[in-house]
PDB file of C-alpha atoms and ligand atoms in Angstrom:
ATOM      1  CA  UNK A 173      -8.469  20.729   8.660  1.00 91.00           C
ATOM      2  CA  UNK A 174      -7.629  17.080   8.274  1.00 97.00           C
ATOM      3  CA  UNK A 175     -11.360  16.368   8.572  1.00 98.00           C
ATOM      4  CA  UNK A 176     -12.374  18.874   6.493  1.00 98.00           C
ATOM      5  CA  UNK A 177      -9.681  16.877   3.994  1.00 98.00           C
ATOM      6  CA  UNK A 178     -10.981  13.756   4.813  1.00 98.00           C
ATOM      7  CA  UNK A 179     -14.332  14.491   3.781  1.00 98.00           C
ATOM      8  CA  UNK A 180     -13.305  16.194   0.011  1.00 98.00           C
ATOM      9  CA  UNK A 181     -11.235  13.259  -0.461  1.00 98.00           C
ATOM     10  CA  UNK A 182     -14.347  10.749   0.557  1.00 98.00           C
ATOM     11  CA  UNK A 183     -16.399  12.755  -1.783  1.00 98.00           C
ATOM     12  CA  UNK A 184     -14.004  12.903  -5.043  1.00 98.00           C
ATOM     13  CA  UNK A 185     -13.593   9.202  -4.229  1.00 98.00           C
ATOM     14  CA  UNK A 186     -17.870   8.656  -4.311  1.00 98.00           C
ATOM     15  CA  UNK A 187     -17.620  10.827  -7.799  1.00 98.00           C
ATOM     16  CA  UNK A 188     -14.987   8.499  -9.233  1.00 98.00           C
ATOM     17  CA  UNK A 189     -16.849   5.135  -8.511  1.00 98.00           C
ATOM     18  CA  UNK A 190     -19.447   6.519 -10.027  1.00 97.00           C
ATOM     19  CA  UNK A 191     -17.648   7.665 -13.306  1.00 96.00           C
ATOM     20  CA  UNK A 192     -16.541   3.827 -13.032  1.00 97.00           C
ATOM     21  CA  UNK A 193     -19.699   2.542 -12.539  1.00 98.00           C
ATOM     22  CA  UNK A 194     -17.974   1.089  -9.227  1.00 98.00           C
ATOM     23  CA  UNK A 195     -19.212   0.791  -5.754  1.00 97.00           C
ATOM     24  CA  UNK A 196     -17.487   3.553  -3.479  1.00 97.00           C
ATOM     25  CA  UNK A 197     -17.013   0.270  -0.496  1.00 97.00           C
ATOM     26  CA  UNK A 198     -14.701  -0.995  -3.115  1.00 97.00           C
ATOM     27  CA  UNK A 199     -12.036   1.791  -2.383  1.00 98.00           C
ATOM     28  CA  UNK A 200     -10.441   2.301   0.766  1.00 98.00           C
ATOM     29  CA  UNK A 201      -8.221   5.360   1.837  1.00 98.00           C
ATOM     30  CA  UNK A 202      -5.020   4.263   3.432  1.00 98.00           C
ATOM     31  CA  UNK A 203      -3.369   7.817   4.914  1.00 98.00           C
ATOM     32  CA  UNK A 204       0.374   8.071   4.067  1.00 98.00           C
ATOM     33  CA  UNK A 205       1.631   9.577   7.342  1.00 98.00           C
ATOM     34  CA  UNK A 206       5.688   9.080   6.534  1.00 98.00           C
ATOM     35  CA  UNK A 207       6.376  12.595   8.675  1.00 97.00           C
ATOM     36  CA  UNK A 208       3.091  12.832  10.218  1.00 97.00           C
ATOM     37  CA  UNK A 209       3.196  12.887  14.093  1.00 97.00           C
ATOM     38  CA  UNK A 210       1.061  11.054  16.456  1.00 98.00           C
ATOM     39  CA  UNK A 211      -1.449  13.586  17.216  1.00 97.00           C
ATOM     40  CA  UNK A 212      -2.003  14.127  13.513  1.00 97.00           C
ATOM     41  CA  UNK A 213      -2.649  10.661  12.503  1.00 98.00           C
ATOM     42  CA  UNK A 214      -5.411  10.592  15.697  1.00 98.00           C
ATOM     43  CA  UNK A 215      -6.617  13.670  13.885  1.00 98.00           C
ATOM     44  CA  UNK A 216      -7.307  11.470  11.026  1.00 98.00           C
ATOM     45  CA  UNK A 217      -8.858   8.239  12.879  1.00 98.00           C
ATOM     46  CA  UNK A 218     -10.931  10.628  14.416  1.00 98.00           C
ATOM     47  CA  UNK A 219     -12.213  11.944  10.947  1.00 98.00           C
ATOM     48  CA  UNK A 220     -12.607   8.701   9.966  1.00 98.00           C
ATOM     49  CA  UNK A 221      -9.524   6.781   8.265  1.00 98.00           C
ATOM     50  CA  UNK A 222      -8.799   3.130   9.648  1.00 98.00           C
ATOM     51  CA  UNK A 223      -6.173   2.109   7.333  1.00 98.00           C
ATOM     52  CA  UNK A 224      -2.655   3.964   8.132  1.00 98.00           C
ATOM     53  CA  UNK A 225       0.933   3.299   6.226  1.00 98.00           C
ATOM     54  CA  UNK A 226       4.135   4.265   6.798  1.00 98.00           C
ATOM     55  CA  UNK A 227       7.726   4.485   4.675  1.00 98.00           C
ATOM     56  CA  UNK A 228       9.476   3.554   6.920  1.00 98.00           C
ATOM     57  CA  UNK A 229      10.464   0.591   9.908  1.00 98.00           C
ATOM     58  CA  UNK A 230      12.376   3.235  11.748  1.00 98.00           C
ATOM     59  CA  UNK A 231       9.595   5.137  12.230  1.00 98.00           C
ATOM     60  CA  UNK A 232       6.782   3.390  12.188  1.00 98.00           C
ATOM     61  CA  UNK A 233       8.732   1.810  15.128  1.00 98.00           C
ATOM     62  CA  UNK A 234       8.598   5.061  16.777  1.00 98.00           C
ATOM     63  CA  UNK A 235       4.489   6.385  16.118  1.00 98.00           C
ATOM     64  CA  UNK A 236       2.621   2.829  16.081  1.00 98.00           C
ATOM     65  CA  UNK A 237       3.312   1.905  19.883  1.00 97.00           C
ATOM     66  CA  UNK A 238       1.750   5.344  20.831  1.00 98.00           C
ATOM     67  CA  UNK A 239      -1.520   4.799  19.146  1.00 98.00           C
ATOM     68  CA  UNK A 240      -2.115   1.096  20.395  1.00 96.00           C
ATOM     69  CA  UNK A 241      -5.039   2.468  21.835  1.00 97.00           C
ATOM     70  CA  UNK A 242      -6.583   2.750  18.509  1.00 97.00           C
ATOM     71  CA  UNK A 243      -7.460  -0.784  18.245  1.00 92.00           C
ATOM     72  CA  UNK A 244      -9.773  -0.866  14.751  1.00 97.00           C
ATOM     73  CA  UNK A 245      -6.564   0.710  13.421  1.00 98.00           C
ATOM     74  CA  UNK A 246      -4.318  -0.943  10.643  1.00 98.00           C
ATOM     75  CA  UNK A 247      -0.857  -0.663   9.936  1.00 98.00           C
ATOM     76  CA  UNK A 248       0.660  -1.200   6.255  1.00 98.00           C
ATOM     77  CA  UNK A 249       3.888  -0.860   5.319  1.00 98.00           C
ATOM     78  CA  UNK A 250       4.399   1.062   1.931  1.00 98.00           C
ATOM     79  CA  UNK A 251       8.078   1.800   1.712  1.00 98.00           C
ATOM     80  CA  UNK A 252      10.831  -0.565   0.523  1.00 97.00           C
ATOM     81  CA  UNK A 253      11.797  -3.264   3.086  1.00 98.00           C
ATOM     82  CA  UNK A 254      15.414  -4.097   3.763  1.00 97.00           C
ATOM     83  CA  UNK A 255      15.986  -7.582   4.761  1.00 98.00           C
ATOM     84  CA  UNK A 256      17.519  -6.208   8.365  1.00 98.00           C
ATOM     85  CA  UNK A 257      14.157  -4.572   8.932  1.00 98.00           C
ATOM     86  CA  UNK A 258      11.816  -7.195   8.544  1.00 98.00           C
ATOM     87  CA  UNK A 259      12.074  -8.396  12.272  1.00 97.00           C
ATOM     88  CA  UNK A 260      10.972  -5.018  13.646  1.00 98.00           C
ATOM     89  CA  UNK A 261       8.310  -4.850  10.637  1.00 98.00           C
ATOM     90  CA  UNK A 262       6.142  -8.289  11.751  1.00 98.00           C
ATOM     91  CA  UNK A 263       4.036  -7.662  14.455  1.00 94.00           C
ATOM     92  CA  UNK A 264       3.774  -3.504  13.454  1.00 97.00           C
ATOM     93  CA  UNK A 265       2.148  -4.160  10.415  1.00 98.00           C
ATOM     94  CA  UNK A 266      -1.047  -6.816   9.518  1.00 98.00           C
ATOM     95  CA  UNK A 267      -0.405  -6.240   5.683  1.00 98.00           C
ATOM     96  CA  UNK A 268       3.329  -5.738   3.728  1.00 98.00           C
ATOM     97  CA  UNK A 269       2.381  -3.999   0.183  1.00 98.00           C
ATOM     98  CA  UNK A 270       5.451  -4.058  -0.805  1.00 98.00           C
ATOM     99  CA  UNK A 271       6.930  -7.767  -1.286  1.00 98.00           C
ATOM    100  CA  UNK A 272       9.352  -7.650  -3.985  1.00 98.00           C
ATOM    101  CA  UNK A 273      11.859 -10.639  -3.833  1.00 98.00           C
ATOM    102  CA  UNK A 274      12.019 -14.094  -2.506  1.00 98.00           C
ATOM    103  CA  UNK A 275      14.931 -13.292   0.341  1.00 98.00           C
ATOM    104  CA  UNK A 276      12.062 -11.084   1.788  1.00 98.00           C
ATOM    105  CA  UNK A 277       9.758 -14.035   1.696  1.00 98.00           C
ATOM    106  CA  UNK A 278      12.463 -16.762   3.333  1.00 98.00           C
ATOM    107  CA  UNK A 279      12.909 -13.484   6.103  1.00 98.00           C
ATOM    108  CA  UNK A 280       8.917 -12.970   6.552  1.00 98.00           C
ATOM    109  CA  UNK A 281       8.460 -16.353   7.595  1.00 98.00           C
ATOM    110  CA  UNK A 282      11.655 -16.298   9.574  1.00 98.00           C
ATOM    111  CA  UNK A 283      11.029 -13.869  11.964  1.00 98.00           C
ATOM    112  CA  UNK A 284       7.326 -14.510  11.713  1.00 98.00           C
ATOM    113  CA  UNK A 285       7.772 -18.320  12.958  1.00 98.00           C
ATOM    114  CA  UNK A 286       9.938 -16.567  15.705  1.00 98.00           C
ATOM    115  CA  UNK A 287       7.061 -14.149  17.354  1.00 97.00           C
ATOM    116  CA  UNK A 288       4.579 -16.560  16.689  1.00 97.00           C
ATOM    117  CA  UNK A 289       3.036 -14.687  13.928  1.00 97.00           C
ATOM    118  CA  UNK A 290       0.508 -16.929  12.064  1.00 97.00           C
ATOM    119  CA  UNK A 291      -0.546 -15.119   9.018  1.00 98.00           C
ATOM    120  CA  UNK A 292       0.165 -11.822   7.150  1.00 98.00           C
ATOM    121  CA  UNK A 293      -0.943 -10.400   4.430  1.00 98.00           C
ATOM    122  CA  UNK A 294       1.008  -9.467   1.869  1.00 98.00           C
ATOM    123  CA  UNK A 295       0.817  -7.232  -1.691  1.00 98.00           C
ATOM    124  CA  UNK A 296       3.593  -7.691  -4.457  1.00 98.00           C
ATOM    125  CA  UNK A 297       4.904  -4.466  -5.559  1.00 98.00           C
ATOM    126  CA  UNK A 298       5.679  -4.285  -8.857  1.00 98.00           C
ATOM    127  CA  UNK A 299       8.332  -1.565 -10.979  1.00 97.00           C
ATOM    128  CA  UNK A 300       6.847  -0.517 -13.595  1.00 96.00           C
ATOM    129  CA  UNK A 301       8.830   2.613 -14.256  1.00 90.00           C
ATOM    130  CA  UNK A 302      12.585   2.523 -15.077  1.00 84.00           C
ATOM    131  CA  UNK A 303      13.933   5.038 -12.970  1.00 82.00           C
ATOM    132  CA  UNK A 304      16.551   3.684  -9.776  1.00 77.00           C
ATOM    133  CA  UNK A 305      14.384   4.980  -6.985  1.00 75.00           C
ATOM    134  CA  UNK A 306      11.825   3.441  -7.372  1.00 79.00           C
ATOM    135  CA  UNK A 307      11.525  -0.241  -6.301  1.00 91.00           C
ATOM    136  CA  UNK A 308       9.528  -3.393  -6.926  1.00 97.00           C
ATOM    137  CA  UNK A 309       9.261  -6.963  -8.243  1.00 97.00           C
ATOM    138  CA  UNK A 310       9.985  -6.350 -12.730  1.00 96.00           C
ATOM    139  CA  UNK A 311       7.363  -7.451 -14.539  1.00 97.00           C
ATOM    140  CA  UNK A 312       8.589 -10.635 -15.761  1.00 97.00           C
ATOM    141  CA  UNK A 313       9.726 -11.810 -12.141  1.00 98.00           C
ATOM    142  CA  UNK A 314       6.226 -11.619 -11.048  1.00 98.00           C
ATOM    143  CA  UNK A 315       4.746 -15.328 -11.945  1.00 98.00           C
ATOM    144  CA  UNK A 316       8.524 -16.378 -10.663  1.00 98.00           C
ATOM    145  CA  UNK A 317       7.906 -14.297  -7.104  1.00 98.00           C
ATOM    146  CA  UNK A 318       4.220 -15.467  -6.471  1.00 98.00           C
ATOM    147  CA  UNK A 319       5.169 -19.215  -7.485  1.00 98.00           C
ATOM    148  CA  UNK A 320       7.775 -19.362  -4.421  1.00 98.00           C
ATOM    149  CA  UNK A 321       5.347 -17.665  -2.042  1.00 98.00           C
ATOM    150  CA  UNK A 322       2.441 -19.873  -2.721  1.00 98.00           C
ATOM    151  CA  UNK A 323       4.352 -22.465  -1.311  1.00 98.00           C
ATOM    152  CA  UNK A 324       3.485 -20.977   1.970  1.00 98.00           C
ATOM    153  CA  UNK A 325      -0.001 -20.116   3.016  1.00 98.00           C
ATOM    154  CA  UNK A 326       1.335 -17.831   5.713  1.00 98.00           C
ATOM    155  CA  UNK A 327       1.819 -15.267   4.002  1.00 98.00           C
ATOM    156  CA  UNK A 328      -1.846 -14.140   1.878  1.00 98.00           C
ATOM    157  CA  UNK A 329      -1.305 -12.733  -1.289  1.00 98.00           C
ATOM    158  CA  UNK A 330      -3.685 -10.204  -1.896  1.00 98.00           C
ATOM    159  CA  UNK A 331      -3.143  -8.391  -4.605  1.00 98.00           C
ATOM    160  CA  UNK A 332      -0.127  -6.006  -6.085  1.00 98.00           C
ATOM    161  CA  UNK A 333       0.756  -2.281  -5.720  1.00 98.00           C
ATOM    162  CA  UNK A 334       2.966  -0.210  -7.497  1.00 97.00           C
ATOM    163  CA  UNK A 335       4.653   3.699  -7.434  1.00 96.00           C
ATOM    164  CA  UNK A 336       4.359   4.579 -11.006  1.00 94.00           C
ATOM    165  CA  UNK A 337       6.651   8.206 -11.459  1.00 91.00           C
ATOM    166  CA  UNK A 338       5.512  11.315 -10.414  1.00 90.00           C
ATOM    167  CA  UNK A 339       4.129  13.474 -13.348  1.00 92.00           C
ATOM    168  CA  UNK A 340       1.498  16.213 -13.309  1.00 93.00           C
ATOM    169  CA  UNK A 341      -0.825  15.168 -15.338  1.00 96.00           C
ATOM    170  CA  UNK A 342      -2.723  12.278 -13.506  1.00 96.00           C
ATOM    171  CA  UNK A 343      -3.561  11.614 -17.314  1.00 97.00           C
ATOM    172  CA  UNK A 344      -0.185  10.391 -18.192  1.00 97.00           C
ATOM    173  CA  UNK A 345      -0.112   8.154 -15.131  1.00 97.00           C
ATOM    174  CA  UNK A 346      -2.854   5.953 -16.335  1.00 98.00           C
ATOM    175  CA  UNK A 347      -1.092   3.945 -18.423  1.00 97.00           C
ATOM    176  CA  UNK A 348       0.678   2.635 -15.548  1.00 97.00           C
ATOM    177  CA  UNK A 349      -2.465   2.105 -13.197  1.00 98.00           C
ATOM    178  CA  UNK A 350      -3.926   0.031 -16.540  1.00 98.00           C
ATOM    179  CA  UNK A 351      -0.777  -2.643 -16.744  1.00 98.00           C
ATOM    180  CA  UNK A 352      -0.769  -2.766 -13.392  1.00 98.00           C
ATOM    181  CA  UNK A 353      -4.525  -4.154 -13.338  1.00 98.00           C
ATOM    182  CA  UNK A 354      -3.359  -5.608 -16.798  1.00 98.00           C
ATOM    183  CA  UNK A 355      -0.787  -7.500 -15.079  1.00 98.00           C
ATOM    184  CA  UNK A 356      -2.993  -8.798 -12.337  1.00 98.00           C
ATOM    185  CA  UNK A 357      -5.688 -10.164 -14.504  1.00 98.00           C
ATOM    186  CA  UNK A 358      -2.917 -12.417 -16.228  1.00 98.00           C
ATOM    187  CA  UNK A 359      -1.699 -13.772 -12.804  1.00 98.00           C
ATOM    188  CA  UNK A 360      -5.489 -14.736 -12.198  1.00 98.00           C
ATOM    189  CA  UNK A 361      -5.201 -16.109 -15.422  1.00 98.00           C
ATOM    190  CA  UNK A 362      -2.555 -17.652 -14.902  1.00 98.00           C
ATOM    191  CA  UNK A 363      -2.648 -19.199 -11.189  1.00 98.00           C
ATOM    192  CA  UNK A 364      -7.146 -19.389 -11.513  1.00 98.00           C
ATOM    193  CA  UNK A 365      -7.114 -17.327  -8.205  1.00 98.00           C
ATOM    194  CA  UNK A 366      -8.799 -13.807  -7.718  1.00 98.00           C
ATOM    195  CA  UNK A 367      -5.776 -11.323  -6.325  1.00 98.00           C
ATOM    196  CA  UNK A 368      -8.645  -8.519  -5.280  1.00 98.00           C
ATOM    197  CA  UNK A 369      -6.528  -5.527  -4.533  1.00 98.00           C
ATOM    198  CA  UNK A 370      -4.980  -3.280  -6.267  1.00 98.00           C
ATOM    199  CA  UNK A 371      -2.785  -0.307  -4.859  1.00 98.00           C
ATOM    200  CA  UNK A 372      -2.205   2.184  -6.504  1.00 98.00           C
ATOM    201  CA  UNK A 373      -2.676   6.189  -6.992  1.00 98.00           C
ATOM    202  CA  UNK A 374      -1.977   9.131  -4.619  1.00 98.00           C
ATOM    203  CA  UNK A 375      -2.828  12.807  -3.815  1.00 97.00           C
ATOM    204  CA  UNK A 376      -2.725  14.358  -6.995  1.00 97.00           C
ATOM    205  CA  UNK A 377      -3.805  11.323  -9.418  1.00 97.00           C
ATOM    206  CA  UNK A 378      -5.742   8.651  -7.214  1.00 98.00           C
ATOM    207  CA  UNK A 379      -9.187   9.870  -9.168  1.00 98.00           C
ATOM    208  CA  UNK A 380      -7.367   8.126 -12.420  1.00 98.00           C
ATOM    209  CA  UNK A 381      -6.325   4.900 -10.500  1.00 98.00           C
ATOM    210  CA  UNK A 382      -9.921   4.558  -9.094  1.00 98.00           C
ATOM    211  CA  UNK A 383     -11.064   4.546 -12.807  1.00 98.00           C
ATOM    212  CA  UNK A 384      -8.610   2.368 -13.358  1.00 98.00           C
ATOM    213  CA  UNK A 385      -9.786  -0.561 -10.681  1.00 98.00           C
ATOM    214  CA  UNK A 386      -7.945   1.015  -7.646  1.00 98.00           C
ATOM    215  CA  UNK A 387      -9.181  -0.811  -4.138  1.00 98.00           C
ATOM    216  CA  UNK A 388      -6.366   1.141  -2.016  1.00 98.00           C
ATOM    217  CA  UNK A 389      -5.256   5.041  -2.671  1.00 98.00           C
ATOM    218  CA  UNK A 390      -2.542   5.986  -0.764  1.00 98.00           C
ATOM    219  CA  UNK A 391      -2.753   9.819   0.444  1.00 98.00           C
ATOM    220  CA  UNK A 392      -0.532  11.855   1.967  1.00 98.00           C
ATOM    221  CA  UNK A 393      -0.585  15.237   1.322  1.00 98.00           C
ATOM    222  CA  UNK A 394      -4.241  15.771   0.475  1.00 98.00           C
ATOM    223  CA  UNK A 395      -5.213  14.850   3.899  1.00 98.00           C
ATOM    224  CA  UNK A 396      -2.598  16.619   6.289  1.00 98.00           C
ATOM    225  CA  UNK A 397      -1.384  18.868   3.921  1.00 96.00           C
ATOM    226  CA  UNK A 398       2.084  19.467   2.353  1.00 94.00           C
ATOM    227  CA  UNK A 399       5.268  17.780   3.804  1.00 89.00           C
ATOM    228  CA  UNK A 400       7.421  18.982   6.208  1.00 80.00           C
ATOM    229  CA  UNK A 401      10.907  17.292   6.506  1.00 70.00           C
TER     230      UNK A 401
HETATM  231  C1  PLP B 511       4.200   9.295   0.446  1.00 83.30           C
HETATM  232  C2  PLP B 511       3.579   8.164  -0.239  1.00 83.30           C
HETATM  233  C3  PLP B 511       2.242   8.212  -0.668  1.00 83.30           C
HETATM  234  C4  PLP B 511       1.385   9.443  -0.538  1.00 83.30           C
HETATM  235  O1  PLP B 511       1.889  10.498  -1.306  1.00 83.30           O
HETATM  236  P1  PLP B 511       1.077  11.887  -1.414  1.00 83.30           P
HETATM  237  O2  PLP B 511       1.492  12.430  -2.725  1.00 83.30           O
HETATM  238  O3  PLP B 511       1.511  12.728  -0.269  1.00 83.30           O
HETATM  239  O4  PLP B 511      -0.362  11.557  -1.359  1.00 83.30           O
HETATM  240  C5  PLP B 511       1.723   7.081  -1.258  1.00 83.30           C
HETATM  241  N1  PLP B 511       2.445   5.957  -1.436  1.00 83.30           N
HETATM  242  C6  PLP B 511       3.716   5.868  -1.042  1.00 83.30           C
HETATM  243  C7  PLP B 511       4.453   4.598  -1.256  1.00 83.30           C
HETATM  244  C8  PLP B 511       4.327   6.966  -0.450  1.00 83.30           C
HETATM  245  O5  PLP B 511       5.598   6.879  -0.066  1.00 83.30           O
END
């Protein structure tokens, strides 16, 4: 099933380079497995996915141990960090997407200095949509936000992500995949430094942010299936 999944999802992803006129090595599926168990997510190595994320510390704390013996796998985290988390979150996860504030920064390197962590990489989420759930660095914090971390080559900015709202036509979520690779092109502007990845896009709209310059979709449900909570 999940490789069965896997394989559509490769495919649709192939089809929407192409529409791009992008390479299909440009993309690469990260698997949302918030709720997935163990044995599913070897499901999906086995089909074929190395990049894995999780929501949350709690669990991820849980599900990463057991599949240590998946060593080409990586770990980001996708869900929004509390400060109190961050010292279970460095050493789980090689890349946080979802830097949003300096106090996580001062934290990172905190507890990073502590288990003799050298380097992580690091995306800056950004809010682009009003609404209180959903989290990230606003727009005009951004230059602010990758000023301060710059100041410490620890931590590798790579690029930005963002959880535009949920609506059901992937149409009306490009305009939120386009500012987001609007907004990165000014920072390169800005700092002269190439920020090569963009997150964004999932299940249902992840075609749209491919068009749109998408380097990471993040999918959940189109892989495993539907939820289960
Ligand atoms: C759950 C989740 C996804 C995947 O969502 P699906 O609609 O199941 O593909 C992607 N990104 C984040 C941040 C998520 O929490």
């Amino acid at each position: 099933m999940v490789k069965k999944n896997y394989e559509r999802i490769m495919e649709e992803i192939e089809k929407a380079c192409e529409r791009a006129g992008r390479k299909p090595e440009e993309v690469k599926l990260l698997a949302a497995t918030k709720t997935r168990t163990p044995d599913e997510i070897r499901e999906a190595y086995e089909a074929g996915v190395r990049l894995f994320g999780e929501n949350r510390v709690q669990e991820a704390r849980e599900k990463i141990p057991q599949l240590k013996d998946l060593e080409d796998a990586e770990w980001h985290m996708i869900g929004h960090l509390q400060t109190n988390k961050v010292k279970y979150a460095v050493g789980l996860f090689s890349c946080i997407e979802t830097l949003d504030r300096k106090e996580l920064v001062d934290e990172l390197l905190k507890r990073m200095e502590r288990k003799g962590v050298k380097k992580m990489d690091v995306l800056v989420e950004i809010k682009l949509s009003p609404e209180e759930s959903k989290h990230g660095c606003p727009p005009e914090n951004v230059e602010g936000l990758l000023t301060y971390t710059f100041q410490f080559p620890q931590l590798n900015v790579l690029g930005f992500m963002t959880v535009p709202p949920y609506l059901e036509d992937p149409e009306e979520v490009r305009p939120f995949f386009r500012e987001l690779r609007r907004i990165r092109d000014k920072m390169e502007g800005i700092f002269s430094r190439k920020f090569p990845e963009l997150s964004m896009g999932m299940s249902h709209d992840f075609t749209v942010a491919i068009e749109e310059g998408a380097t990471i979709v993040r999918i959940g449900t189109a892989l495993f299936g539907p939820r289960k909570y």
